[in-house]
Amino acid sequence: MRRVTLLALLLFPSVASSQVDPSGSWRTLHTQHFRIHFRPSYRARAVLAANEAERAYALLSSELHPPRGIVDVTLSDDVDTPNGFTNVFPSSRVTVLLVPPVTDPALQTYDSWERLVIVHELTHVFHLDRSRGLWKTLQSVFGRAPGLFPNQYQPTWVTEGLATYYESRFTAGGRAEGSFHREVVAADAVFGHARSPWNALLFTRWPDGLAPYAYGSRFWEFLSRNGNDSIVPRFVEQTAGQFIPFRVGRQLRHAGATEALADEWSRAIATAVPASQPGARAQLIAGRLRSQPVPRVSPDGRSLAYLYDDGRGARRLRVVDPKSWSVLRSHRVNGGVSYDWVGDTLIVAQLEFSGRWTIRSDLWRWAPPPPPRGGAWTRLTTNARLIEPRAGGGTLSALKLAGGGDTPTISAAPIDGTWGPTVPSPDGRWIVAARNQNGHWELVRWPAGQPQSVTVLAQASGESAIADPVWTDDGTSVLFVTDAGGFPQVHRWRESDGISQLTTEPLGARAPAPLSDGRIAFTTLGNEGWELRVAAARPVPLPPAQLALASFDSAPRVAIRETGYSSWGSLRPHFWLPLGINAGQAGHFVGAATAGADAVGRYVYLAEAQVSPSPLRLQGSFFLLSHALGNPTLDFSFLSRWSLVGIDSTGHVVSQNRPEAAIGATVVARRWRSFVTVRLAAEYEGRRFVSIPDTSLAAICNGCIDRDRVGGSAILSLGSVVSAPLTVSLQDGATASLLYRRKEEQGTARWLNEVRARGNVYLRFGPRVGFAYSVLALRGAVGALDGPINDVFSVGGASSGGVEFLLGQTVGVFRAFPVRGYAAGVLHGRRAATLTAEYRMPLALLGRLIGHLPIGADKLAFALFGDVGDAWDAGERARLNRLRSVGAELIGDMTVNYDVPLRLRLGVAQRASGGTTVYAAFGADF
């Protein structure tokens, strides 16, 4: 049943990735165009989302063709990070993670988080749902089948760029108006890495997942401002009807672009690069990082902490000497990391799984190394949902997430908006904070314990932001960042002389940290990533700003109707696909398949049925996955297949039917880098033999005996490994699995016990080679069968991951006991074991399409391996050197349809007995 399971998960990736806990109580608000699904405690947020969704629908409908049917919007507060997801099959559905962006530089320019994310995700629905011409005709026959949406074949810089363009057009913010995307593109251009339309995709090299958003938003913003804003909707209409759905340039010309795609692209990129770059860049401390290395200076000025993430391993929090910049200590951390000093101790907020579906931000304490604490790393809170800790004067402040918003843990006046970090002064007498209220950011200050006495120190003008407030060590000044003048720069507020600009970094400066010698450490974008730099402050007094505050009007209230949540509207079949299987004289089967999932992810199913007219026979399968209980997940499957056994000399045609069924429960426990899963299942398999014309099967077919076998299985899987963008393999960890299965044949005394175990170890090996580290991977597998039922293990062959093609066949075969260089199943026995050692090393980080084809090459790696294995029967001696081979593999991380990842392996294996085999496979062997 594994094929069906993988297929269902492939068809509905949002169910597996959206991190929505589908269990418990849900409610639904119905509007004219939407179903808003929410927890009862978030009803106020749901009403706001309903208003914003209808507002966005009306605005987008003024330029784009409206989508078909009702759009499902699911509101989730299960993950303490902002995001959104969209899918248009089997029906249009959007998931919004309610947590607002607080310090993410890419998302800080917004008037309302709900407004921005709903406009962005709904743009995807309008864009991807649109189908004309042949595609519309096919959908009228087959429904909303995957693969029949032409705009889904477009590169991600088109889809994400369009959504980012409209989020900026229809809100008083958005990433196209913010400075961060311009910084990303400008840094690439300045250092000679500017991407083209054929590599601004989801490739691993920097800027990685930011590239489609940054380049796409710059392109569409430029095209609409310098051409005609009707080009964008005309382009969507053109691509929705083109027969070859991958094309972009030709449809741009048809939509009204005056120049070729490459020329328009070059002009758009040029607008992001500053016309002049005054002065030399500041001193570089660390560079080529994948996450912002926010600096925090200890109160005594003798230590500085920053996040070190080079994309080649686990993120680490480093403590360095701010004079020599030598590393004093470091500790592995998760995602969503923020931190500050309380004396000589670091308080760290980071994300961690608190359940199968929930990821929460909590606090840890990292003590200094001297005894008796010895550098201890201690968890302080569990499920507290605290982010952005800040300390001063013996006071620790943080932001607490709840109900889709955030509030300071110290006394603060309530607002209808979003708080940024709240920072106590060094003497604890004052609090300074950034906050987003009434559609714009401002810097505010109030006396500790007197939140009603708020003073506005600075307001963001236009569509700019204010972020990263921090006190100087004497408590007389506040440093903060604003991008009102273009790229963000560090500014200072001081009561004696107001606001001054302190930096003029050509690519901007963020997250300032004043050093004891008067210099400022800060972050900026540079050559292939984030950089930590330090520079002397050069104050430039600024005149009082002529503020043009961003306008913000609440979305108009809409008529709503509230009901309990019902799965059927999104779960019901929305498409079908024809199927045909030729089983020879056992039957020529034709039929159909469909699949579905509900909006919150409680249920996923796949069903297919086929009929053979002559002889008249039915076969099919059904798979249902239920997350309704949250943890465990329940699964039910049934499969029935006909096949030809043979034809005897008298013309009797013998066929067999193989019914199989299973019902199981899976419990999952997760942490950031580790997991444990347990699955228990009851299983049935049967055999039914039929002869045409009817006769005694015993007379014509030896072994054609009907049987029923029932039993069960238990599978334990666990592991702890590190994976990072630039790694060529899992590393720094191990995984293991253990399976026990029991079968009993009904009506007889025959039974079978099966035990299999597998373990994998991944060791980072040697110094860095090229773009990543080499990895030594070890694998061992062993199995045993016992009982009167005759069954054997197969040893030999190359193992492959499976690749599903819609509702068709799986390409690639996983083997429990592979030995490369030998034919599949060259040895059989009731006992089996294999061992593998593999050295994997990086070759090249490419990150580009092959010509103008929608096929790309991301990373290349090379592996040297040795395999040994044997199969034997009980009572015999194992000889693991019976099968031996050595060889090499070229491993290519490719992309198809522009951005869909696909790993290919091309290998050559030399058998110890002589002879060479060349093979190809998908995915990772282990």
PDB file of C-alpha atoms in Angstrom, residues 170-371:
ATOM      1  CA  PHE A 170      -3.467  46.757  -2.820  1.00  0.00           C
ATOM      2  CA  THR A 171      -2.027  47.492   0.640  1.00  0.00           C
ATOM      3  CA  ALA A 172      -0.161  50.457   2.100  1.00  0.00           C
ATOM      4  CA  GLY A 173       2.965  48.334   2.375  1.00  0.00           C
ATOM      5  CA  GLY A 174       4.236  45.168   0.762  1.00  0.00           C
ATOM      6  CA  ARG A 175       7.622  43.819  -0.178  1.00  0.00           C
ATOM      7  CA  ALA A 176       7.764  45.542  -3.553  1.00  0.00           C
ATOM      8  CA  GLU A 177       7.613  48.862  -1.675  1.00  0.00           C
ATOM      9  CA  GLY A 178       9.951  47.808   1.128  1.00  0.00           C
ATOM     10  CA  SER A 179      13.706  48.054   0.929  1.00  0.00           C
ATOM     11  CA  PHE A 180      14.739  44.469   1.607  1.00  0.00           C
ATOM     12  CA  HIS A 181      14.047  42.999  -1.826  1.00  0.00           C
ATOM     13  CA  ARG A 182      15.899  45.891  -3.435  1.00  0.00           C
ATOM     14  CA  GLU A 183      18.828  45.195  -1.108  1.00  0.00           C
ATOM     15  CA  VAL A 184      18.895  41.517  -2.090  1.00  0.00           C
ATOM     16  CA  VAL A 185      18.896  42.299  -5.811  1.00  0.00           C
ATOM     17  CA  ALA A 186      21.371  45.162  -5.429  1.00  0.00           C
ATOM     18  CA  ALA A 187      23.848  43.037  -3.463  1.00  0.00           C
ATOM     19  CA  ASP A 188      23.720  40.323  -6.125  1.00  0.00           C
ATOM     20  CA  ALA A 189      24.288  42.906  -8.875  1.00  0.00           C
ATOM     21  CA  VAL A 190      27.114  44.755  -7.088  1.00  0.00           C
ATOM     22  CA  PHE A 191      29.070  41.524  -6.593  1.00  0.00           C
ATOM     23  CA  GLY A 192      28.443  40.176 -10.066  1.00  0.00           C
ATOM     24  CA  HIS A 193      25.844  37.532  -9.172  1.00  0.00           C
ATOM     25  CA  ALA A 194      22.691  39.113 -10.598  1.00  0.00           C
ATOM     26  CA  ARG A 195      20.231  36.420 -11.593  1.00  0.00           C
ATOM     27  CA  SER A 196      18.522  36.142 -14.929  1.00  0.00           C
ATOM     28  CA  PRO A 197      14.940  35.028 -15.634  1.00  0.00           C
ATOM     29  CA  TRP A 198      16.382  31.529 -16.064  1.00  0.00           C
ATOM     30  CA  ASN A 199      17.960  31.218 -12.618  1.00  0.00           C
ATOM     31  CA  ALA A 200      15.906  33.514 -10.312  1.00  0.00           C
ATOM     32  CA  LEU A 201      14.292  30.354  -8.995  1.00  0.00           C
ATOM     33  CA  LEU A 202      14.339  28.173  -5.883  1.00  0.00           C
ATOM     34  CA  PHE A 203      17.954  27.124  -6.308  1.00  0.00           C
ATOM     35  CA  THR A 204      20.125  26.571  -3.247  1.00  0.00           C
ATOM     36  CA  ARG A 205      22.762  29.212  -3.888  1.00  0.00           C
ATOM     37  CA  TRP A 206      22.181  32.569  -2.240  1.00  0.00           C
ATOM     38  CA  PRO A 207      19.656  34.156  -2.041  1.00  0.00           C
ATOM     39  CA  ASP A 208      18.003  30.737  -2.058  1.00  0.00           C
ATOM     40  CA  GLY A 209      14.243  30.942  -1.412  1.00  0.00           C
ATOM     41  CA  LEU A 210      14.313  34.751  -1.412  1.00  0.00           C
ATOM     42  CA  ALA A 211      15.266  34.931  -5.092  1.00  0.00           C
ATOM     43  CA  PRO A 212      11.830  34.430  -6.722  1.00  0.00           C
ATOM     44  CA  TYR A 213      10.239  36.974  -4.396  1.00  0.00           C
ATOM     45  CA  ALA A 214      12.963  39.611  -4.651  1.00  0.00           C
ATOM     46  CA  TYR A 215      13.582  39.417  -8.392  1.00  0.00           C
ATOM     47  CA  GLY A 216       9.956  38.783  -9.291  1.00  0.00           C
ATOM     48  CA  SER A 217       8.687  41.756  -7.290  1.00  0.00           C
ATOM     49  CA  ARG A 218      11.330  44.062  -8.806  1.00  0.00           C
ATOM     50  CA  PHE A 219      10.463  42.910 -12.324  1.00  0.00           C
ATOM     51  CA  TRP A 220       6.697  43.308 -12.127  1.00  0.00           C
ATOM     52  CA  GLU A 221       6.933  46.577 -10.215  1.00  0.00           C
ATOM     53  CA  PHE A 222       9.286  47.985 -12.852  1.00  0.00           C
ATOM     54  CA  LEU A 223       7.191  46.726 -15.744  1.00  0.00           C
ATOM     55  CA  SER A 224       3.966  48.251 -14.406  1.00  0.00           C
ATOM     56  CA  ARG A 225       5.545  51.605 -13.569  1.00  0.00           C
ATOM     57  CA  ASN A 226       7.599  52.006 -16.709  1.00  0.00           C
ATOM     58  CA  GLY A 227       5.189  50.471 -19.158  1.00  0.00           C
ATOM     59  CA  ASN A 228       1.534  50.105 -18.377  1.00  0.00           C
ATOM     60  CA  ASP A 229      -0.055  48.562 -15.304  1.00  0.00           C
ATOM     61  CA  SER A 230      -2.424  46.649 -17.583  1.00  0.00           C
ATOM     62  CA  ILE A 231       0.520  44.531 -18.757  1.00  0.00           C
ATOM     63  CA  VAL A 232       0.280  42.374 -15.631  1.00  0.00           C
ATOM     64  CA  PRO A 233      -3.378  41.265 -15.992  1.00  0.00           C
ATOM     65  CA  ARG A 234      -2.952  40.873 -19.754  1.00  0.00           C
ATOM     66  CA  PHE A 235       0.061  38.636 -19.157  1.00  0.00           C
ATOM     67  CA  VAL A 236      -1.968  36.419 -16.787  1.00  0.00           C
ATOM     68  CA  GLU A 237      -4.650  36.054 -19.455  1.00  0.00           C
ATOM     69  CA  GLN A 238      -2.091  35.223 -22.144  1.00  0.00           C
ATOM     70  CA  THR A 239      -0.328  32.502 -20.147  1.00  0.00           C
ATOM     71  CA  ALA A 240      -3.663  31.014 -19.003  1.00  0.00           C
ATOM     72  CA  GLY A 241      -4.468  30.042 -22.571  1.00  0.00           C
ATOM     73  CA  GLN A 242      -1.121  29.158 -24.138  1.00  0.00           C
ATOM     74  CA  PHE A 243      -0.694  25.585 -25.354  1.00  0.00           C
ATOM     75  CA  ILE A 244       2.946  25.334 -24.173  1.00  0.00           C
ATOM     76  CA  PRO A 245       2.537  26.564 -20.588  1.00  0.00           C
ATOM     77  CA  PHE A 246       6.227  27.118 -19.774  1.00  0.00           C
ATOM     78  CA  ARG A 247       6.710  30.153 -21.998  1.00  0.00           C
ATOM     79  CA  VAL A 248       7.081  33.625 -20.484  1.00  0.00           C
ATOM     80  CA  GLY A 249       8.831  35.972 -22.933  1.00  0.00           C
ATOM     81  CA  ARG A 250       6.468  35.545 -25.872  1.00  0.00           C
ATOM     82  CA  GLN A 251       3.411  36.170 -23.710  1.00  0.00           C
ATOM     83  CA  LEU A 252       5.002  39.296 -22.256  1.00  0.00           C
ATOM     84  CA  ARG A 253       5.317  40.731 -25.747  1.00  0.00           C
ATOM     85  CA  HIS A 254       1.692  39.809 -26.467  1.00  0.00           C
ATOM     86  CA  ALA A 255       0.706  41.546 -23.213  1.00  0.00           C
ATOM     87  CA  GLY A 256       2.322  44.807 -24.300  1.00  0.00           C
ATOM     88  CA  ALA A 257       5.984  44.699 -23.248  1.00  0.00           C
ATOM     89  CA  THR A 258       8.060  46.746 -25.695  1.00  0.00           C
ATOM     90  CA  GLU A 259      11.311  44.804 -25.292  1.00  0.00           C
ATOM     91  CA  ALA A 260      12.428  41.210 -24.990  1.00  0.00           C
ATOM     92  CA  LEU A 261      12.227  39.523 -21.576  1.00  0.00           C
ATOM     93  CA  ALA A 262      16.007  39.634 -21.011  1.00  0.00           C
ATOM     94  CA  ASP A 263      16.179  43.363 -21.810  1.00  0.00           C
ATOM     95  CA  GLU A 264      13.205  44.270 -19.618  1.00  0.00           C
ATOM     96  CA  TRP A 265      14.708  42.153 -16.852  1.00  0.00           C
ATOM     97  CA  SER A 266      18.090  43.896 -17.033  1.00  0.00           C
ATOM     98  CA  ARG A 267      16.441  47.300 -16.822  1.00  0.00           C
ATOM     99  CA  ALA A 268      14.393  46.203 -13.817  1.00  0.00           C
ATOM    100  CA  ILE A 269      17.455  44.901 -11.967  1.00  0.00           C
ATOM    101  CA  ALA A 270      19.359  48.117 -12.674  1.00  0.00           C
ATOM    102  CA  THR A 271      16.728  50.139 -10.803  1.00  0.00           C
ATOM    103  CA  ALA A 272      17.557  48.322  -7.575  1.00  0.00           C
ATOM    104  CA  VAL A 273      21.258  49.251  -7.629  1.00  0.00           C
ATOM    105  CA  PRO A 274      22.097  52.575  -5.933  1.00  0.00           C
ATOM    106  CA  ALA A 275      23.212  55.262  -8.380  1.00  0.00           C
ATOM    107  CA  SER A 276      26.180  56.098  -6.148  1.00  0.00           C
ATOM    108  CA  GLN A 277      27.892  54.176  -3.405  1.00  0.00           C
ATOM    109  CA  PRO A 278      29.509  56.720  -1.083  1.00  0.00           C
ATOM    110  CA  GLY A 279      32.496  55.769   1.028  1.00  0.00           C
ATOM    111  CA  ALA A 280      34.261  52.504   1.714  1.00  0.00           C
ATOM    112  CA  ARG A 281      32.409  49.617   3.311  1.00  0.00           C
ATOM    113  CA  ALA A 282      32.824  48.969   7.023  1.00  0.00           C
ATOM    114  CA  GLN A 283      35.112  46.302   8.497  1.00  0.00           C
ATOM    115  CA  LEU A 284      33.895  42.777   7.761  1.00  0.00           C
ATOM    116  CA  ILE A 285      33.611  40.421  10.754  1.00  0.00           C
ATOM    117  CA  ALA A 286      31.665  37.503   9.256  1.00  0.00           C
ATOM    118  CA  GLY A 287      30.106  36.993   5.843  1.00  0.00           C
ATOM    119  CA  ARG A 288      28.351  34.664   3.407  1.00  0.00           C
ATOM    120  CA  LEU A 289      25.745  33.778   6.043  1.00  0.00           C
ATOM    121  CA  ARG A 290      22.220  32.456   5.409  1.00  0.00           C
ATOM    122  CA  SER A 291      20.565  34.109   8.438  1.00  0.00           C
ATOM    123  CA  GLN A 292      20.905  37.610   9.816  1.00  0.00           C
ATOM    124  CA  PRO A 293      23.834  37.622  12.313  1.00  0.00           C
ATOM    125  CA  VAL A 294      22.194  40.043  14.773  1.00  0.00           C
ATOM    126  CA  PRO A 295      24.870  41.319  17.219  1.00  0.00           C
ATOM    127  CA  ARG A 296      24.215  41.705  20.950  1.00  0.00           C
ATOM    128  CA  VAL A 297      26.878  43.191  23.263  1.00  0.00           C
ATOM    129  CA  SER A 298      27.154  42.090  26.901  1.00  0.00           C
ATOM    130  CA  PRO A 299      26.677  44.793  29.563  1.00  0.00           C
ATOM    131  CA  ASP A 300      30.407  44.831  30.380  1.00  0.00           C
ATOM    132  CA  GLY A 301      31.284  45.215  26.683  1.00  0.00           C
ATOM    133  CA  ARG A 302      33.644  42.229  26.759  1.00  0.00           C
ATOM    134  CA  SER A 303      31.538  39.782  24.714  1.00  0.00           C
ATOM    135  CA  LEU A 304      29.411  39.942  21.597  1.00  0.00           C
ATOM    136  CA  ALA A 305      26.936  37.276  20.534  1.00  0.00           C
ATOM    137  CA  TYR A 306      25.691  36.703  16.996  1.00  0.00           C
ATOM    138  CA  LEU A 307      23.996  33.963  14.972  1.00  0.00           C
ATOM    139  CA  TYR A 308      26.334  32.033  12.697  1.00  0.00           C
ATOM    140  CA  ASP A 309      24.534  30.205   9.878  1.00  0.00           C
ATOM    141  CA  ASP A 310      26.680  29.359   6.854  1.00  0.00           C
ATOM    142  CA  GLY A 311      24.136  26.894   5.412  1.00  0.00           C
ATOM    143  CA  ARG A 312      26.560  23.972   5.778  1.00  0.00           C
ATOM    144  CA  GLY A 313      25.387  22.639   9.110  1.00  0.00           C
ATOM    145  CA  ALA A 314      23.313  23.472  12.152  1.00  0.00           C
ATOM    146  CA  ARG A 315      22.951  27.140  13.085  1.00  0.00           C
ATOM    147  CA  ARG A 316      25.164  28.187  15.985  1.00  0.00           C
ATOM    148  CA  LEU A 317      25.052  31.046  18.446  1.00  0.00           C
ATOM    149  CA  ARG A 318      28.581  32.406  18.728  1.00  0.00           C
ATOM    150  CA  VAL A 319      30.139  34.506  21.459  1.00  0.00           C
ATOM    151  CA  VAL A 320      33.208  36.458  20.327  1.00  0.00           C
ATOM    152  CA  ASP A 321      35.681  38.962  21.740  1.00  0.00           C
ATOM    153  CA  PRO A 322      34.677  42.358  20.203  1.00  0.00           C
ATOM    154  CA  LYS A 323      38.316  43.456  20.148  1.00  0.00           C
ATOM    155  CA  SER A 324      39.987  40.482  18.452  1.00  0.00           C
ATOM    156  CA  TRP A 325      36.776  38.907  17.085  1.00  0.00           C
ATOM    157  CA  SER A 326      38.049  35.486  18.125  1.00  0.00           C
ATOM    158  CA  VAL A 327      35.361  32.910  18.941  1.00  0.00           C
ATOM    159  CA  LEU A 328      35.065  32.299  22.674  1.00  0.00           C
ATOM    160  CA  ARG A 329      32.287  29.679  22.559  1.00  0.00           C
ATOM    161  CA  SER A 330      29.349  28.556  20.464  1.00  0.00           C
ATOM    162  CA  HIS A 331      26.187  26.504  20.845  1.00  0.00           C
ATOM    163  CA  ARG A 332      23.833  24.843  18.367  1.00  0.00           C
ATOM    164  CA  VAL A 333      20.425  26.524  18.031  1.00  0.00           C
ATOM    165  CA  ASN A 334      17.189  25.967  16.115  1.00  0.00           C
ATOM    166  CA  GLY A 335      15.190  28.429  14.012  1.00  0.00           C
ATOM    167  CA  GLY A 336      13.516  31.727  14.911  1.00  0.00           C
ATOM    168  CA  VAL A 337      16.450  32.658  17.146  1.00  0.00           C
ATOM    169  CA  SER A 338      16.650  35.922  19.140  1.00  0.00           C
ATOM    170  CA  TYR A 339      18.728  36.663  22.242  1.00  0.00           C
ATOM    171  CA  ASP A 340      20.091  39.216  24.700  1.00  0.00           C
ATOM    172  CA  TRP A 341      22.375  39.413  27.704  1.00  0.00           C
ATOM    173  CA  VAL A 342      21.368  39.383  31.342  1.00  0.00           C
ATOM    174  CA  GLY A 343      24.686  40.111  32.977  1.00  0.00           C
ATOM    175  CA  ASP A 344      27.102  37.489  31.675  1.00  0.00           C
ATOM    176  CA  THR A 345      24.316  35.070  30.697  1.00  0.00           C
ATOM    177  CA  LEU A 346      22.529  34.867  27.363  1.00  0.00           C
ATOM    178  CA  ILE A 347      18.749  34.490  27.265  1.00  0.00           C
ATOM    179  CA  VAL A 348      17.832  32.813  23.978  1.00  0.00           C
ATOM    180  CA  ALA A 349      14.438  32.453  22.321  1.00  0.00           C
ATOM    181  CA  GLN A 350      14.115  29.761  19.670  1.00  0.00           C
ATOM    182  CA  LEU A 351      11.541  27.543  18.005  1.00  0.00           C
ATOM    183  CA  GLU A 352      10.952  23.955  19.069  1.00  0.00           C
ATOM    184  CA  PHE A 353       8.254  21.384  18.416  1.00  0.00           C
ATOM    185  CA  SER A 354       5.843  21.140  21.325  1.00  0.00           C
ATOM    186  CA  GLY A 355       3.640  18.562  19.585  1.00  0.00           C
ATOM    187  CA  ARG A 356       3.190  16.870  16.265  1.00  0.00           C
ATOM    188  CA  TRP A 357       1.577  19.955  14.721  1.00  0.00           C
ATOM    189  CA  THR A 358       2.758  22.795  16.941  1.00  0.00           C
ATOM    190  CA  ILE A 359       6.010  24.731  16.957  1.00  0.00           C
ATOM    191  CA  ARG A 360       6.448  27.169  19.829  1.00  0.00           C
ATOM    192  CA  SER A 361       9.038  29.757  20.754  1.00  0.00           C
ATOM    193  CA  ASP A 362      10.512  29.372  24.235  1.00  0.00           C
ATOM    194  CA  LEU A 363      13.378  30.716  26.299  1.00  0.00           C
ATOM    195  CA  TRP A 364      16.684  29.053  27.166  1.00  0.00           C
ATOM    196  CA  ARG A 365      19.536  30.242  29.397  1.00  0.00           C
ATOM    197  CA  TRP A 366      23.138  29.908  28.254  1.00  0.00           C
ATOM    198  CA  ALA A 367      25.402  30.401  31.237  1.00  0.00           C
ATOM    199  CA  PRO A 368      29.069  31.443  30.886  1.00  0.00           C
ATOM    200  CA  PRO A 369      31.704  28.687  30.967  1.00  0.00           C
ATOM    201  CA  PRO A 370      33.383  29.148  34.386  1.00  0.00           C
ATOM    202  CA  PRO A 371      32.343  26.679  37.144  1.00  0.00           C
TER     203      PRO A 371
END
